PDB file of C-alpha atoms in Angstrom:
ATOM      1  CA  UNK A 212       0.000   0.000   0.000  1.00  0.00           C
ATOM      2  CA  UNK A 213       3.103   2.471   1.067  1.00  0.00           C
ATOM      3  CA  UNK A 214       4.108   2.250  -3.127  1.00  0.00           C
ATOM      4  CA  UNK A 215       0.931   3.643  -4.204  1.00  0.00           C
ATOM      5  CA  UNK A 216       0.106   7.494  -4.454  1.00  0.00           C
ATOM      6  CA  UNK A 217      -3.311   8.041  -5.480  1.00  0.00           C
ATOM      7  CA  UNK A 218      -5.839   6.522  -4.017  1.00  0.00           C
ATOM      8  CA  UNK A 219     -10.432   6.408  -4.459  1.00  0.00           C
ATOM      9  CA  UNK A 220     -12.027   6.240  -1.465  1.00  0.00           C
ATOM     10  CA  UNK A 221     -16.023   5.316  -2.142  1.00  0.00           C
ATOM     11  CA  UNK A 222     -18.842   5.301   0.519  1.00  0.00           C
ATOM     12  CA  UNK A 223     -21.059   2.370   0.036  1.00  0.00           C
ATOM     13  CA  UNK A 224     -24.922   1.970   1.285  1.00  0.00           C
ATOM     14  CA  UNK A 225     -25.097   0.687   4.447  1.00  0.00           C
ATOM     15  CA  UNK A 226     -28.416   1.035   6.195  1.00  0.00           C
ATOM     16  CA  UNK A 227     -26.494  -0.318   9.539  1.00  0.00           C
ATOM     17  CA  UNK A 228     -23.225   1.756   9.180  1.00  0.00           C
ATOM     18  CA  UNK A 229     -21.328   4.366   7.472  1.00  0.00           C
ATOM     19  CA  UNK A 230     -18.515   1.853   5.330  1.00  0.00           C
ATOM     20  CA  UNK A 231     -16.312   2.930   2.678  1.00  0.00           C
ATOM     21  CA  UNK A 232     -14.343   0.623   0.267  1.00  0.00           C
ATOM     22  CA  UNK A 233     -10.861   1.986  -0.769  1.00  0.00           C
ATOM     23  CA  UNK A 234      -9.162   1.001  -3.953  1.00  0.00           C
ATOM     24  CA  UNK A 235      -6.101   2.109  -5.399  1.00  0.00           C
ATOM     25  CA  UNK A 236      -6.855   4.619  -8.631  1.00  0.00           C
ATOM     26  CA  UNK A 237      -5.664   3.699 -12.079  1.00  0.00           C
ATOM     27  CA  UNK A 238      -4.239   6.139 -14.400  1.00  0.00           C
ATOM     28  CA  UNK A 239      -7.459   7.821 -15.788  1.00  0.00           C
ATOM     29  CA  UNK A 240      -8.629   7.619 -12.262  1.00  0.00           C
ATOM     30  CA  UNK A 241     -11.159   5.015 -11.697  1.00  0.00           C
ATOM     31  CA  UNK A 242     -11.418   2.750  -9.083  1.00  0.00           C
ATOM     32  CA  UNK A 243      -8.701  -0.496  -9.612  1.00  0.00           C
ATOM     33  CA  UNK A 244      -8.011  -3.080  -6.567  1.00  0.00           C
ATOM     34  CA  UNK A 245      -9.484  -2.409  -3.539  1.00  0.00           C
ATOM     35  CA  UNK A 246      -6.958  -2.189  -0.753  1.00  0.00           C
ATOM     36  CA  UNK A 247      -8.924  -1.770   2.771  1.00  0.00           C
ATOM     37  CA  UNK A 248     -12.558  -1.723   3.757  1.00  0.00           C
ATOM     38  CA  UNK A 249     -13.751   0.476   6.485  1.00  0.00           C
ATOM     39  CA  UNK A 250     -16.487   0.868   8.865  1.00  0.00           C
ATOM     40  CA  UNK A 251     -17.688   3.774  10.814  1.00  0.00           C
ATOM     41  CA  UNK A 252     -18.767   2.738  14.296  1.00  0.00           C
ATOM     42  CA  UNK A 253     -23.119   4.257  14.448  1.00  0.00           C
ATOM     43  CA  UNK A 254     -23.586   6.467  17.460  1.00  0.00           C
ATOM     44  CA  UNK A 255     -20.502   6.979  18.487  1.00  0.00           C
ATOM     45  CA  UNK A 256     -20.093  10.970  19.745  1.00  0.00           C
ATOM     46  CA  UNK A 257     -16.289  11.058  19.321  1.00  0.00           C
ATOM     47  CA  UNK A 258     -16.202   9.763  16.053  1.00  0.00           C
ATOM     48  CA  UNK A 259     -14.464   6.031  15.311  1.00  0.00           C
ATOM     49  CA  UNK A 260     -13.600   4.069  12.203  1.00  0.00           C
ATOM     50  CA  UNK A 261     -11.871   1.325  11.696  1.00  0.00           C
ATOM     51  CA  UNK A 262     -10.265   0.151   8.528  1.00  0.00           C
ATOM     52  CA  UNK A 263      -9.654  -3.359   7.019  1.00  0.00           C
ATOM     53  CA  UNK A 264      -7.178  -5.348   5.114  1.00  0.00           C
ATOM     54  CA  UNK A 265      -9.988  -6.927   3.213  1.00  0.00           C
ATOM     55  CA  UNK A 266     -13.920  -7.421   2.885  1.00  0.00           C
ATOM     56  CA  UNK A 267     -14.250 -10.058   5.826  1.00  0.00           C
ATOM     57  CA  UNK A 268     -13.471  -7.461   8.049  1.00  0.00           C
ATOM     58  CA  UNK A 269     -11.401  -9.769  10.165  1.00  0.00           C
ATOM     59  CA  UNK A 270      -7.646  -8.295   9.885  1.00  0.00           C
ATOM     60  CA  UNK A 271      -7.147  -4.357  11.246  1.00  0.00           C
ATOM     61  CA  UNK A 272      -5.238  -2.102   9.007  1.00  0.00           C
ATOM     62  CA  UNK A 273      -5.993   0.619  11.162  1.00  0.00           C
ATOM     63  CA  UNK A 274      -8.471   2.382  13.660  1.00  0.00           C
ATOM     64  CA  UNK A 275      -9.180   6.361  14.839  1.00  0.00           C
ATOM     65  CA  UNK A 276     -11.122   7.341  17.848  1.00  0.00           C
ATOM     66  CA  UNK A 277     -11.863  10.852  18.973  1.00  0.00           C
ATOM     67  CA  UNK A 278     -10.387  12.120  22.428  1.00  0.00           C
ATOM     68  CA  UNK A 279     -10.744  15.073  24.331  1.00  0.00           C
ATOM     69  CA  UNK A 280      -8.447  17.775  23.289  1.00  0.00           C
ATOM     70  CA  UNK A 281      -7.914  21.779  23.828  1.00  0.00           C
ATOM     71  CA  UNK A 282     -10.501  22.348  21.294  1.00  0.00           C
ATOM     72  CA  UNK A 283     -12.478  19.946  20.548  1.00  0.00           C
ATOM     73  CA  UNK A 284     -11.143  16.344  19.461  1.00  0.00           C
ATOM     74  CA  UNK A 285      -7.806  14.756  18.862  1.00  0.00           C
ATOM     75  CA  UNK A 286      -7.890  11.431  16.411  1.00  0.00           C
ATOM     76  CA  UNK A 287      -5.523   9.119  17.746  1.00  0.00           C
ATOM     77  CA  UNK A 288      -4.517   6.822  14.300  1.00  0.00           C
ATOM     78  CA  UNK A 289      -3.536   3.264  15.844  1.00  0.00           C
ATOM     79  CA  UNK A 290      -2.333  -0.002  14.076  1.00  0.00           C
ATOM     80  CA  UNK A 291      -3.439  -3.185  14.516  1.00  0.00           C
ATOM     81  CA  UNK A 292      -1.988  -3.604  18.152  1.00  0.00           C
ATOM     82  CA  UNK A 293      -3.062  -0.389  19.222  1.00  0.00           C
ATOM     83  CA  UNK A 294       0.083   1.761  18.831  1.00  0.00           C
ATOM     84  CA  UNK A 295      -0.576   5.214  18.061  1.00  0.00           C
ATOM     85  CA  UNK A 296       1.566   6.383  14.513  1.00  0.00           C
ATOM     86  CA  UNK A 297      -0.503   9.034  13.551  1.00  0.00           C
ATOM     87  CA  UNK A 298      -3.060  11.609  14.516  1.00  0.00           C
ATOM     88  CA  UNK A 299      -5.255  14.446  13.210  1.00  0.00           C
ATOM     89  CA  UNK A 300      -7.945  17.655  14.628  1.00  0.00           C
ATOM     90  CA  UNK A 301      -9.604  20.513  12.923  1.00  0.00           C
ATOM     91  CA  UNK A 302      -7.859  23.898  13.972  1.00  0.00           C
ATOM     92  CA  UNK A 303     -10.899  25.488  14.967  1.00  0.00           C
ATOM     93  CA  UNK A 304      -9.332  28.789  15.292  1.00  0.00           C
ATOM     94  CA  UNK A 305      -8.345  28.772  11.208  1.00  0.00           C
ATOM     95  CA  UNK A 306     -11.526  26.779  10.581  1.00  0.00           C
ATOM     96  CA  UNK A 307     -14.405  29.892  10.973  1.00  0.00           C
ATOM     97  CA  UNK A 308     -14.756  30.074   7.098  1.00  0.00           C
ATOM     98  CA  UNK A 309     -12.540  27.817   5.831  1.00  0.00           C
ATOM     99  CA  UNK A 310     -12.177  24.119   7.019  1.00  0.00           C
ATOM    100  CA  UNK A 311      -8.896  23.893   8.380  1.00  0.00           C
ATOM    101  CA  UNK A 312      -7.146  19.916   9.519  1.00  0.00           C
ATOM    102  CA  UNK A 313      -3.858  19.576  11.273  1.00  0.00           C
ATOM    103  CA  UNK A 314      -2.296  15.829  10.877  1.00  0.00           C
ATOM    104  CA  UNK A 315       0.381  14.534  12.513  1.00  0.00           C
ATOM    105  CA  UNK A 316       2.868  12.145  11.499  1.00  0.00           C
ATOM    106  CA  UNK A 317       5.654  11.748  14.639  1.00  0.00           C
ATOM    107  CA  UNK A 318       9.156  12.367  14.230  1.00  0.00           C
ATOM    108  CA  UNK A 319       8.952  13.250  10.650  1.00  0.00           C
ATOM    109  CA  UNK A 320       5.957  16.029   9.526  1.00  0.00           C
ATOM    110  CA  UNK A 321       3.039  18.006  10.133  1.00  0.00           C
ATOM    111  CA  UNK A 322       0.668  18.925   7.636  1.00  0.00           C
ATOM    112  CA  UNK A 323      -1.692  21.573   7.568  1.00  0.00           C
ATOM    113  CA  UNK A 324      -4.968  20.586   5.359  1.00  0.00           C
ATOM    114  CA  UNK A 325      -7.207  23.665   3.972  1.00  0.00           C
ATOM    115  CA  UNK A 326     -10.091  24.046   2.040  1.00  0.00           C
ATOM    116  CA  UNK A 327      -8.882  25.594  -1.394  1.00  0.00           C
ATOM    117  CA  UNK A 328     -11.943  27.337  -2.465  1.00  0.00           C
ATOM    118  CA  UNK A 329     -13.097  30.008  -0.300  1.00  0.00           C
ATOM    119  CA  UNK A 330     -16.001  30.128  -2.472  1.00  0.00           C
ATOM    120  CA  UNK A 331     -16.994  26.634  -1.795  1.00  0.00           C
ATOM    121  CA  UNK A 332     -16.019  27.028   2.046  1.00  0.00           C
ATOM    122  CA  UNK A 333     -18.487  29.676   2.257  1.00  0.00           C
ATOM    123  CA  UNK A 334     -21.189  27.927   0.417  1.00  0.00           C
ATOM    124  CA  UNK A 335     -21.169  25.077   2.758  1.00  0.00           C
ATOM    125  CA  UNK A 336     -20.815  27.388   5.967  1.00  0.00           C
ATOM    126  CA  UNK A 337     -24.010  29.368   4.685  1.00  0.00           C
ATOM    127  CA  UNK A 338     -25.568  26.185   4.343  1.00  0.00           C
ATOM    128  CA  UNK A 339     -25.318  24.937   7.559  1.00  0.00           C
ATOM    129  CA  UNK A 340     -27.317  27.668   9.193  1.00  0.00           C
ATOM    130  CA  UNK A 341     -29.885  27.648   6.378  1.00  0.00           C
ATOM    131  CA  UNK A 342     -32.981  25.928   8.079  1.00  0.00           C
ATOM    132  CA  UNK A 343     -33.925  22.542   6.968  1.00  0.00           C
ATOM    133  CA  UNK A 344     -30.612  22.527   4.446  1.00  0.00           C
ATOM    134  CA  UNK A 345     -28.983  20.633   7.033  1.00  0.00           C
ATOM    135  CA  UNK A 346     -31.174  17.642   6.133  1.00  0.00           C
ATOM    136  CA  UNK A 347     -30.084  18.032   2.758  1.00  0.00           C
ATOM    137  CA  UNK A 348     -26.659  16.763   2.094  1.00  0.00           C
ATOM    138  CA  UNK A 349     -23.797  18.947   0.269  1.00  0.00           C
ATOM    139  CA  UNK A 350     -22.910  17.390  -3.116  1.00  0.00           C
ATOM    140  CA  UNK A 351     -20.855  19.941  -4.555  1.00  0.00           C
ATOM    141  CA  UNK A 352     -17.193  18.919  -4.431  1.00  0.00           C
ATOM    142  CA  UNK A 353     -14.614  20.342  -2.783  1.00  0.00           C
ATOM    143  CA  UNK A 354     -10.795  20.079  -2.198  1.00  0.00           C
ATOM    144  CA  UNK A 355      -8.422  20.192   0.502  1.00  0.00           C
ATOM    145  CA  UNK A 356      -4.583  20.923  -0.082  1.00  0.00           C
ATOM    146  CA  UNK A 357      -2.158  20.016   2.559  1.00  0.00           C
ATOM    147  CA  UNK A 358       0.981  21.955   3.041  1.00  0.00           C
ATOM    148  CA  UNK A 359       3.811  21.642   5.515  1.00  0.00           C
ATOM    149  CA  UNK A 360       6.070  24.811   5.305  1.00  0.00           C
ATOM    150  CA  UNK A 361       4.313  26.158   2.320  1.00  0.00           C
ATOM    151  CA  UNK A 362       5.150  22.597   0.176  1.00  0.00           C
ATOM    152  CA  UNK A 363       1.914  20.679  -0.953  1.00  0.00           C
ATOM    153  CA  UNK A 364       1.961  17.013   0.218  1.00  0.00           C
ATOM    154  CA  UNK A 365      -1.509  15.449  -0.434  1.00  0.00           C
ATOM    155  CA  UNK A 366      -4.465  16.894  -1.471  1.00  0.00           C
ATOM    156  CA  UNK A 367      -8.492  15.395  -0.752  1.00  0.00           C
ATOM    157  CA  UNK A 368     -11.040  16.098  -3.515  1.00  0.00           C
ATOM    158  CA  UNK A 369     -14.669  15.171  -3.371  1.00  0.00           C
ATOM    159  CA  UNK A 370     -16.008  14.039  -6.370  1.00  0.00           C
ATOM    160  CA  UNK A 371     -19.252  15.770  -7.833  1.00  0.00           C
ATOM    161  CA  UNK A 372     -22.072  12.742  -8.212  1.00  0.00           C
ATOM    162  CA  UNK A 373     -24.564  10.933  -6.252  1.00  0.00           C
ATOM    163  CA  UNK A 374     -22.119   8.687  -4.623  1.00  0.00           C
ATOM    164  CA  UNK A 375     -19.824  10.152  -1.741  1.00  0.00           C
ATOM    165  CA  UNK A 376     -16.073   9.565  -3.729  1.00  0.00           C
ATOM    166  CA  UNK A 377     -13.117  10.976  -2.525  1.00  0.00           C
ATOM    167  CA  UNK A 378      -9.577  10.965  -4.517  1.00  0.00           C
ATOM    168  CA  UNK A 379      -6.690  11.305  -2.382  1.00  0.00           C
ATOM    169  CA  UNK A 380      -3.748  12.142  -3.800  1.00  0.00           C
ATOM    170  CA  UNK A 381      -0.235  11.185  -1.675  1.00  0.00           C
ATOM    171  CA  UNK A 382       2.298  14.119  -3.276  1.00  0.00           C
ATOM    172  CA  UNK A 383       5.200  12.724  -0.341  1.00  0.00           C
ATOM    173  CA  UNK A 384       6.934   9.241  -0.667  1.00  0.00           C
ATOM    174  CA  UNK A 385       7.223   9.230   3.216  1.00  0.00           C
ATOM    175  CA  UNK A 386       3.619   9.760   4.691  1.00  0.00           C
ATOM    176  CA  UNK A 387       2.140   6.787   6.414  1.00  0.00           C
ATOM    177  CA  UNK A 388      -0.557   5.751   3.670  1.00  0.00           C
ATOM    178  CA  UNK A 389      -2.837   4.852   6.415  1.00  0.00           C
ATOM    179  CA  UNK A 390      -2.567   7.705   7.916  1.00  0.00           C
ATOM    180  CA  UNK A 391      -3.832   9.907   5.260  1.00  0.00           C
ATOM    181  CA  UNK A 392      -6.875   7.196   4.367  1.00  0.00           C
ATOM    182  CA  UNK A 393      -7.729   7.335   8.109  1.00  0.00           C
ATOM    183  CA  UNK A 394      -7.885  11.060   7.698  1.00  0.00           C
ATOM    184  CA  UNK A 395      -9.867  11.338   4.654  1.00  0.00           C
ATOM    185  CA  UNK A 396     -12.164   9.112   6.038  1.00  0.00           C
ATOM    186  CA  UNK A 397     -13.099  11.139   8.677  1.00  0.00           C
ATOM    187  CA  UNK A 398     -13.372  14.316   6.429  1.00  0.00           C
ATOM    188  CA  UNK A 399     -16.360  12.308   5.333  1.00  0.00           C
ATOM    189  CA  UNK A 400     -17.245  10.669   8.549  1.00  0.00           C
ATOM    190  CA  UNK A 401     -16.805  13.667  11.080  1.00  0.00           C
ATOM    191  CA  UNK A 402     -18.018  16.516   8.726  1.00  0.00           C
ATOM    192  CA  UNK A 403     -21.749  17.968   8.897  1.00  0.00           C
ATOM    193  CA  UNK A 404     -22.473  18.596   5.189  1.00  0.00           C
TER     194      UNK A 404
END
């Protein structure tokens, strides 16, 4: 999985649970083999998802659970045994108009993720406080670009359609793979569209 740089990330119908199938993306960017499974864990108020090695959902790739934090929630990333290599939480502070995502990769970077349109961004924060909109989900797409010291190193884009698909594109040969699913899965699990 560490090889591979771009990567389709597709929700799936669940009525029981949100679950996502990711697959690594082929040169004109459709979905090719999928490469981990996840499932977001219902009624959970901190946010978890787990994600698979394969469709049984027997073998862990990796798991993120919400924790208390100065603002809001820190996202712990853990590996199968439970060791922590990662972790992620929206900068509130930077986030009033425009989403903004700090992720952490220890001992080697930290990436700053930020809504590139601030069109879009302000679409979707006007729609959250329109009444009954909220019932309504967001389809049009965004894109998130994350930077450490001013250098792009991955970037998020939701696809436009009637499916919830996100392409995630790895620009850094050295950031943890799972990492960056584990965080674009909760863009889509965590975020009130």
């Amino acid at each position: 999985m560490q090889s591979h740089d771009t990567f389709v990330i597709r929700k799936t119908l669940s009525l029981t649970a949100g679950e996502y199938v990711v697959s690594v993306a082929r040169p004109d960017g459709s979905e090719g083999e999928p490469v981990a499974y996840a499932r977001e864990k219902r009624l959970s108020l901190r946010g978890q998802v787990t994600v698979y090695t394969d469709a049984s959902r027997k073998s862990v790739l990796a798991a993120f659970k919400g924790r208390d934090h100065e603002v809001g929630y820190m996202y712990d990333v853990r590996d199968a045994s439970g060791q922590t290599f990662g972790s992620f939480y929206e900068d509130a502070g930077a986030s009033f108009l425009r989403r903004t995502w700090q992720v952490r990769q220890p001992g080697t970077m930290k990436l700053t993720g930020r809504e590139r349109s601030r069109v879009v961004a302000f679409v979707r924060f006007v729609w959250e406080f329109v009444p009954y909109l909220e019932y309504v989900p967001f389809i049009w797409p965004y894109r998130f670009k994350y930077t450490e010291s001013g250098k792009p190193l991955m970037t998020v884009t939701k696809k436009l359609g009637l499916h919830t698909r996100y392409v995630l594109e790895i620009l850094a040969p050295d950031i943890d793979r799972r990492l960056a699913i584990a965080h674009t899965l909760a863009l889509d699990a965590l975020e009130v569209d």
